[in-house]
Structures are given as structure tokens and as C-alpha cells.
PDB file of C-alpha atoms in Angstrom:
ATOM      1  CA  UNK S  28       8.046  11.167  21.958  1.00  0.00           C
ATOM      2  CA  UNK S  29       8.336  11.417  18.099  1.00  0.00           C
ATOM      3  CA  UNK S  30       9.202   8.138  17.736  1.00  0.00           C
ATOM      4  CA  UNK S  31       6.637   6.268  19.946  1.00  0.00           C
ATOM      5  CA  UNK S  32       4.103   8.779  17.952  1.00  0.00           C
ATOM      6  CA  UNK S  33       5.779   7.002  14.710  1.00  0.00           C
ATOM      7  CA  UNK S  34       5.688   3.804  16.031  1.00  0.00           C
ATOM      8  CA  UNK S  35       1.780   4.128  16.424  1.00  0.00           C
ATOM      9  CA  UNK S  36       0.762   5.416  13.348  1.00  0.00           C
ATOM     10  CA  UNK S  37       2.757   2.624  11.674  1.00  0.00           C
ATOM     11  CA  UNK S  38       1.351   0.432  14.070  1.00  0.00           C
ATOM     12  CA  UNK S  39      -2.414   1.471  14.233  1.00  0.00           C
ATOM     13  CA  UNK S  40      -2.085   1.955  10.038  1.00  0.00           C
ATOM     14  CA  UNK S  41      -1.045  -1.586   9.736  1.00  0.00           C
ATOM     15  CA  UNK S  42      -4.300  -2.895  11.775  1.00  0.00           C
ATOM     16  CA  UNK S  43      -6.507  -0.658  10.126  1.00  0.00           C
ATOM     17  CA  UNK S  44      -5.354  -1.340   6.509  1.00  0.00           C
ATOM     18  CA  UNK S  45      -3.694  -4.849   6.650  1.00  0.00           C
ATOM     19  CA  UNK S  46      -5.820  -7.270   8.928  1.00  0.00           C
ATOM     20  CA  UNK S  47      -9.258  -6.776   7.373  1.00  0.00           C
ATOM     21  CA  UNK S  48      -7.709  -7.247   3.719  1.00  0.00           C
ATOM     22  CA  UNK S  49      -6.043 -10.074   4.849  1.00  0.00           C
ATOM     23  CA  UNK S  50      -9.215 -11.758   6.300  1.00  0.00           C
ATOM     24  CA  UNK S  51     -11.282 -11.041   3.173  1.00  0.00           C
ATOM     25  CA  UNK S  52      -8.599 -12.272   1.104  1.00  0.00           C
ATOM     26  CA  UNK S  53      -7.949 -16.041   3.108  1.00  0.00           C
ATOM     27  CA  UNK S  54     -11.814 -16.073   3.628  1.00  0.00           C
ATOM     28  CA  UNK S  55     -12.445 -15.490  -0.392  1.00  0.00           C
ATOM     29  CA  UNK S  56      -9.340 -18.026  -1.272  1.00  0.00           C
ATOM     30  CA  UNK S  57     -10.830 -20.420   1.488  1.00  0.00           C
ATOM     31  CA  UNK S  58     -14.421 -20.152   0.113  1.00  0.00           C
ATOM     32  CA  UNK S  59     -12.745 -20.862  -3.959  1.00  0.00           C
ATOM     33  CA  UNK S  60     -10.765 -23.702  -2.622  1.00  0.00           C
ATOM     34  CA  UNK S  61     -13.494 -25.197  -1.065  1.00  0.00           C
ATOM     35  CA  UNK S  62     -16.088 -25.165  -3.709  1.00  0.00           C
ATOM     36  CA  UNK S  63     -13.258 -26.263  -6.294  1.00  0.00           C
ATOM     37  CA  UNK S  64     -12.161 -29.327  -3.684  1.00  0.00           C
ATOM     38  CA  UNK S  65     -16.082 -30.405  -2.347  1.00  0.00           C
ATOM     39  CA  UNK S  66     -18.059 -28.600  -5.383  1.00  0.00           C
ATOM     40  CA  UNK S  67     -20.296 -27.202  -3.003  1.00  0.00           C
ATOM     41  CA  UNK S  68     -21.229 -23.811  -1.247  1.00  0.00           C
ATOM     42  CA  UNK S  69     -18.651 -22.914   1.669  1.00  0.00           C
ATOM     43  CA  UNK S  70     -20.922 -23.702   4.583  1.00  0.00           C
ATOM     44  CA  UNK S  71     -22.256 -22.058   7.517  1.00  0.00           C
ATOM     45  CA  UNK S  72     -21.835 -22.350  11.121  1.00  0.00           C
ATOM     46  CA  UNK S  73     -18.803 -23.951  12.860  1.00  0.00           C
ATOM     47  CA  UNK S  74     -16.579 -24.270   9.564  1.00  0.00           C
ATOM     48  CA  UNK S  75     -17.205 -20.329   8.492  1.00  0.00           C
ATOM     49  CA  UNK S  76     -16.780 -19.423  12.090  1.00  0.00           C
ATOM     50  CA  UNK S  77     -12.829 -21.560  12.467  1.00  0.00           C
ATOM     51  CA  UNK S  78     -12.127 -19.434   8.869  1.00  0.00           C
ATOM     52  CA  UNK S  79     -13.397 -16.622  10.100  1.00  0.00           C
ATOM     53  CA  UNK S  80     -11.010 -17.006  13.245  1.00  0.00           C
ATOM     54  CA  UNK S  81      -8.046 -18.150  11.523  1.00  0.00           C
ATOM     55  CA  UNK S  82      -8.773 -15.283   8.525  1.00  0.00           C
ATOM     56  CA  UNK S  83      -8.224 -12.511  11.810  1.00  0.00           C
ATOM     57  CA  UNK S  84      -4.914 -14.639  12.895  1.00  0.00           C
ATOM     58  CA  UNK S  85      -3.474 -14.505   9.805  1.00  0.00           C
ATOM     59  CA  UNK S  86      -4.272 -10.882   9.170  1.00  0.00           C
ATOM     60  CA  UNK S  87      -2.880  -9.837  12.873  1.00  0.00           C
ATOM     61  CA  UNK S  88      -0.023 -11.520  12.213  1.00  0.00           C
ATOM     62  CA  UNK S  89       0.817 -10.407   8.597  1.00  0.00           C
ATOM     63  CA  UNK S  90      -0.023  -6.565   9.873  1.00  0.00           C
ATOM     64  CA  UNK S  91       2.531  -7.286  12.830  1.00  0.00           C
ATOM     65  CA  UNK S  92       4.983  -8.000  10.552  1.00  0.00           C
ATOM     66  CA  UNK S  93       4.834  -5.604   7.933  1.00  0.00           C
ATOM     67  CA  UNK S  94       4.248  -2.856  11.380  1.00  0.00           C
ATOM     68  CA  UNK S  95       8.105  -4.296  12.121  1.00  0.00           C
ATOM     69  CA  UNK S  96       9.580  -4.116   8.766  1.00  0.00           C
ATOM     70  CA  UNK S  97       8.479  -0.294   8.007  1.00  0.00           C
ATOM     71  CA  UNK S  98       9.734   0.595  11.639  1.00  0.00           C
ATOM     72  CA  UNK S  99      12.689  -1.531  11.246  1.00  0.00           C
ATOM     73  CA  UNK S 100      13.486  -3.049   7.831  1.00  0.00           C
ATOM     74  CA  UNK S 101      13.738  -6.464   6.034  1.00  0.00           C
ATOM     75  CA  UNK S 102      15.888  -8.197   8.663  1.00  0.00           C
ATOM     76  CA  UNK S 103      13.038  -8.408  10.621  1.00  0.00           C
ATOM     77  CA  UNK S 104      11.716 -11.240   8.715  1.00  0.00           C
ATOM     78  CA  UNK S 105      14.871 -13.085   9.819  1.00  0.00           C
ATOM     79  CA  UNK S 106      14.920 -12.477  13.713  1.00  0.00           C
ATOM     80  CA  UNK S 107      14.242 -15.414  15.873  1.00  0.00           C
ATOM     81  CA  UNK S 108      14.962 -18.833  15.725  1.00  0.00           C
ATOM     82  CA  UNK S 109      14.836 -21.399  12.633  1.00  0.00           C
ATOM     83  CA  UNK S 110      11.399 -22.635  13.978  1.00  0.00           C
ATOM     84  CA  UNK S 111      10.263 -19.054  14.108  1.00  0.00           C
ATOM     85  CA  UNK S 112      11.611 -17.680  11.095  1.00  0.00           C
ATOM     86  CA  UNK S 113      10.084 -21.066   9.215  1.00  0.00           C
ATOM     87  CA  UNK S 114       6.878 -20.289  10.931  1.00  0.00           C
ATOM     88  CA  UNK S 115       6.968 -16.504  10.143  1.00  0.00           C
ATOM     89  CA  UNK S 116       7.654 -17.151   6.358  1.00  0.00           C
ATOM     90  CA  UNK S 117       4.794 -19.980   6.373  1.00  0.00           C
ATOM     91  CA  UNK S 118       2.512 -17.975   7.322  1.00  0.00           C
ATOM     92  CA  UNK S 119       3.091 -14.943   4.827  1.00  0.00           C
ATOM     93  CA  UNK S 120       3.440 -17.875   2.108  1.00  0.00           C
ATOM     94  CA  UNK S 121      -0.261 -18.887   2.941  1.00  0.00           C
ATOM     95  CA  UNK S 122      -1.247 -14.985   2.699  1.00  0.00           C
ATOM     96  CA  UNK S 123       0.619 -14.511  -0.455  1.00  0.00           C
ATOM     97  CA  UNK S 124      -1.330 -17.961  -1.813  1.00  0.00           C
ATOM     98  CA  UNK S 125      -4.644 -16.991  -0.548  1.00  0.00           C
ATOM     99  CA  UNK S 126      -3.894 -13.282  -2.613  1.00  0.00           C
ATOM    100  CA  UNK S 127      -2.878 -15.339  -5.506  1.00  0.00           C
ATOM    101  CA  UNK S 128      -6.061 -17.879  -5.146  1.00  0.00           C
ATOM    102  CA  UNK S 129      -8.621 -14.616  -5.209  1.00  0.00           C
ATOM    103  CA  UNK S 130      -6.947 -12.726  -7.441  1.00  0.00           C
ATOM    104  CA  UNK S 131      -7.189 -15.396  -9.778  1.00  0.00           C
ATOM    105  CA  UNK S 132     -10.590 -16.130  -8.836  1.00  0.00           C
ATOM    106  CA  UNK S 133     -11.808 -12.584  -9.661  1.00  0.00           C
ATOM    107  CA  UNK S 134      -9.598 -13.167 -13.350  1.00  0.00           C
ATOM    108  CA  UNK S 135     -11.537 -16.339 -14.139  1.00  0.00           C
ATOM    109  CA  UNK S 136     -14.538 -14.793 -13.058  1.00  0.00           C
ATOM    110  CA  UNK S 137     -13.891 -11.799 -15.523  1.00  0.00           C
ATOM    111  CA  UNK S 138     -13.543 -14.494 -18.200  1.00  0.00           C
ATOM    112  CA  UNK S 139     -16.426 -16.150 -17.956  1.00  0.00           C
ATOM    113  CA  UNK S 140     -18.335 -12.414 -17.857  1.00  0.00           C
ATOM    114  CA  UNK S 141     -16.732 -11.311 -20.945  1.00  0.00           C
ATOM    115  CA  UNK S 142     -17.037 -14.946 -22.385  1.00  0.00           C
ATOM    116  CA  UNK S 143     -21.104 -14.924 -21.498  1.00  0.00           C
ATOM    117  CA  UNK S 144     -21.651 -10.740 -22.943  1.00  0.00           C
ATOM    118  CA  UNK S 145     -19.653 -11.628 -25.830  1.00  0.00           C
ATOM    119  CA  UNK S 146     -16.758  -8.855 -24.397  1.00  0.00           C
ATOM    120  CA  UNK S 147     -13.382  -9.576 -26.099  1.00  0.00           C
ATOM    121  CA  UNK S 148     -11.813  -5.980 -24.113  1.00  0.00           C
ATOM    122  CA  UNK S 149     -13.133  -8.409 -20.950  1.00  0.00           C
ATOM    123  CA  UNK S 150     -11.604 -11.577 -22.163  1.00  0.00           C
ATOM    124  CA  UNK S 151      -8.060 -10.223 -23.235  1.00  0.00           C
ATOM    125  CA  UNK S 152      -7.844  -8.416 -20.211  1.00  0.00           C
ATOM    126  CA  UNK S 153      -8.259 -10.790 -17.492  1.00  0.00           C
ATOM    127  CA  UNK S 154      -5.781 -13.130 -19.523  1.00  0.00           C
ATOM    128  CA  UNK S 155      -3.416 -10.483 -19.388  1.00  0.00           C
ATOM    129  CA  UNK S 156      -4.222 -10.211 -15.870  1.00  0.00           C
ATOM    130  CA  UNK S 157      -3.387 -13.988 -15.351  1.00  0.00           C
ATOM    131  CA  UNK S 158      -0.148 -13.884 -17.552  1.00  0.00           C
ATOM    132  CA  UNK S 159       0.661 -11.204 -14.868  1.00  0.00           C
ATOM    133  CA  UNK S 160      -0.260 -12.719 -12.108  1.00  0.00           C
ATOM    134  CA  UNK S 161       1.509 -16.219 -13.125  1.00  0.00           C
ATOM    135  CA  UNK S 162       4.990 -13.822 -14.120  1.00  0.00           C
ATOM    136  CA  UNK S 163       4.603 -12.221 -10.399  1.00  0.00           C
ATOM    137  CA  UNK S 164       4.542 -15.459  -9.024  1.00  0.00           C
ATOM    138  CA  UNK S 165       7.201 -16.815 -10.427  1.00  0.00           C
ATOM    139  CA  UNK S 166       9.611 -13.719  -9.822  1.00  0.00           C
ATOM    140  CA  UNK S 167       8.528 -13.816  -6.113  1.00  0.00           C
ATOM    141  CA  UNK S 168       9.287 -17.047  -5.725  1.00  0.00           C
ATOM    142  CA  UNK S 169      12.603 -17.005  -7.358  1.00  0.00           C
ATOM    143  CA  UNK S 170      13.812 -13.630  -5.800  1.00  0.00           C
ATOM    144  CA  UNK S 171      12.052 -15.810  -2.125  1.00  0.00           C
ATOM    145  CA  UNK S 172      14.699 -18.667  -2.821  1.00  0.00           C
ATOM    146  CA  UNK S 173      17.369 -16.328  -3.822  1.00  0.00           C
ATOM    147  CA  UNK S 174      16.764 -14.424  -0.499  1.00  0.00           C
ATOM    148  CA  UNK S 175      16.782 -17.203   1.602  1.00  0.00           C
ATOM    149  CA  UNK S 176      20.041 -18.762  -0.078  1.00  0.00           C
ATOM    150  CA  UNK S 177      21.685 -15.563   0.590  1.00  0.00           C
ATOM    151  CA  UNK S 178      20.386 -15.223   3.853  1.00  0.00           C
ATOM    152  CA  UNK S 179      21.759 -18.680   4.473  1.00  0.00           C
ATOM    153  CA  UNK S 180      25.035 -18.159   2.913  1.00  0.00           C
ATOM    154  CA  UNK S 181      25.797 -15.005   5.579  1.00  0.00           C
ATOM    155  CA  UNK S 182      25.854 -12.383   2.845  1.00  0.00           C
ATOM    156  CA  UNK S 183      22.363 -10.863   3.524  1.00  0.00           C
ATOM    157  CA  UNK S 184      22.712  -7.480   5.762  1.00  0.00           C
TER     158      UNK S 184
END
């Protein structure tokens, strides 16, 4: 009974927490890309309503999987087939790029505030914040391939 209690707090926390900041986060990097692509406003109606959709998909599926790996650890990312596991990592890249896409957004938007009030603090602190950002990225994505090549190699438990 303890564990099936376990089970759906992890679960239940993982809905509550993961898919709502997951569909803010694609819809905000949608919204940037789009006005940096087409240079106009994101617009309303069908194209808001398909992001909208796709925003909740992504955020189920990133809260299912990080329900599985509390309950039952890393490996879980690498159950399945090729196909699946390709799939499963896809779609966590395109979360982890849509964090990366609004994060920065809210950075260059920082800039230009301090830039316009004349607020060095502002300024050197969202640069600082980008310089982070960028040195995340690359670590993730080096310690991503690293995983994977390990993974492939057999000598990932």
C-alpha cells in the first residue's frame, strides 16, 4: 500500500508541477521563435490553439518521464526500443531547447531593460546569466553524448 501511495504522490507531483511549466515554457519559446522567424505577433486562433495542444503533449510526456525516473532511476530513459528511446530523447531535447529559448529570451529582455534605465547591475547580470546559460548548455550536451556513447558501448548500468 506504501508504495502505490508513493507511486501517486510522485505521480500526481509530476502533473501538478511539471506539465504546466512545460507548456508555458514551449508556448513562450514558440511565441520568441516565431516573432524572430516571421517578425510578427504569434497569432490567434488555429495556430495558438495546435501550440497550445502540442505545449500539453510535451508537458504530459516530459512529467511521465521524470514520474518514471524518481520511481525508478535513469535507466528508464533507455527502456524500449531504438525508435522509442530516439523518440523519448527528442522530445526532452525540444523541452530542454524551448527552456533554453525562454530563458534566454527573459536574459535579452533584461538587457534591453537595464540598457533603456541606464542599469549597469541589470546589464552585467543578465550577461552573466547568458555566459551561464551558454556553459550549461554546453556541459549538457557533452555529458548527453558522453551518456549515450556509454550507453552504447554496454558500460552504462
Amino acid at each position: 500500500m506504501k508504495d502505490i501511495l508513493q507511486t501517486a504522490a510522485v505521480l500526481v507531483g509530476s502533473l501538478i508541477l511539471f506539465v504546466p511549466l512545460t507548456a508555458v515554457t514551449v508556448l513562450v519559446a514558440v511565441s520568441s521563435l516565431w516573432i524572430v522567424v516571421t517578425g510578427d505577433a504569434f497569432p490567434n486562433g488555429p495556430v495558438s490553439a495546435t501550440a497550445l495542444f502540442v505545449a500539453l503533449l510535451l508537458g504530459y510526456g516530459t512529467a511521465m518521464e521524470i514520474c518514471r525516473v524518481r520511481l525508478h532511476g535513469f535507466g528508464q530513459l533507455h527502456r524500449g526500443t531504438r525508435t522509442r528511446r530516439l523518440a523519448r530523447h527528442g522530445m526532452l531535447g525540444v523541452v530542454a531547447f524551448a527552456a533554453v529559448v525562454a530563458l534566454g529570451r527573459i536574459l535579452l529582455n533584461a538587457i534591453s531593460f537595464g540598457l533603456a534605465n541606464n542599469e549597469p547591475a541589470i546589464i552585467g547580470l543578465a550577461v552573466a546569466g547568458l555566459l551561464a546559460l551558454s556553459w550549461v548548455g554546453v556541459r549538457s550536451l557533452t555529458a548527453f553524448r558522453a551518456g549515450t556513447r556509454r550507453f552504447r558501448n554496454g558500460t552504462s548500468g
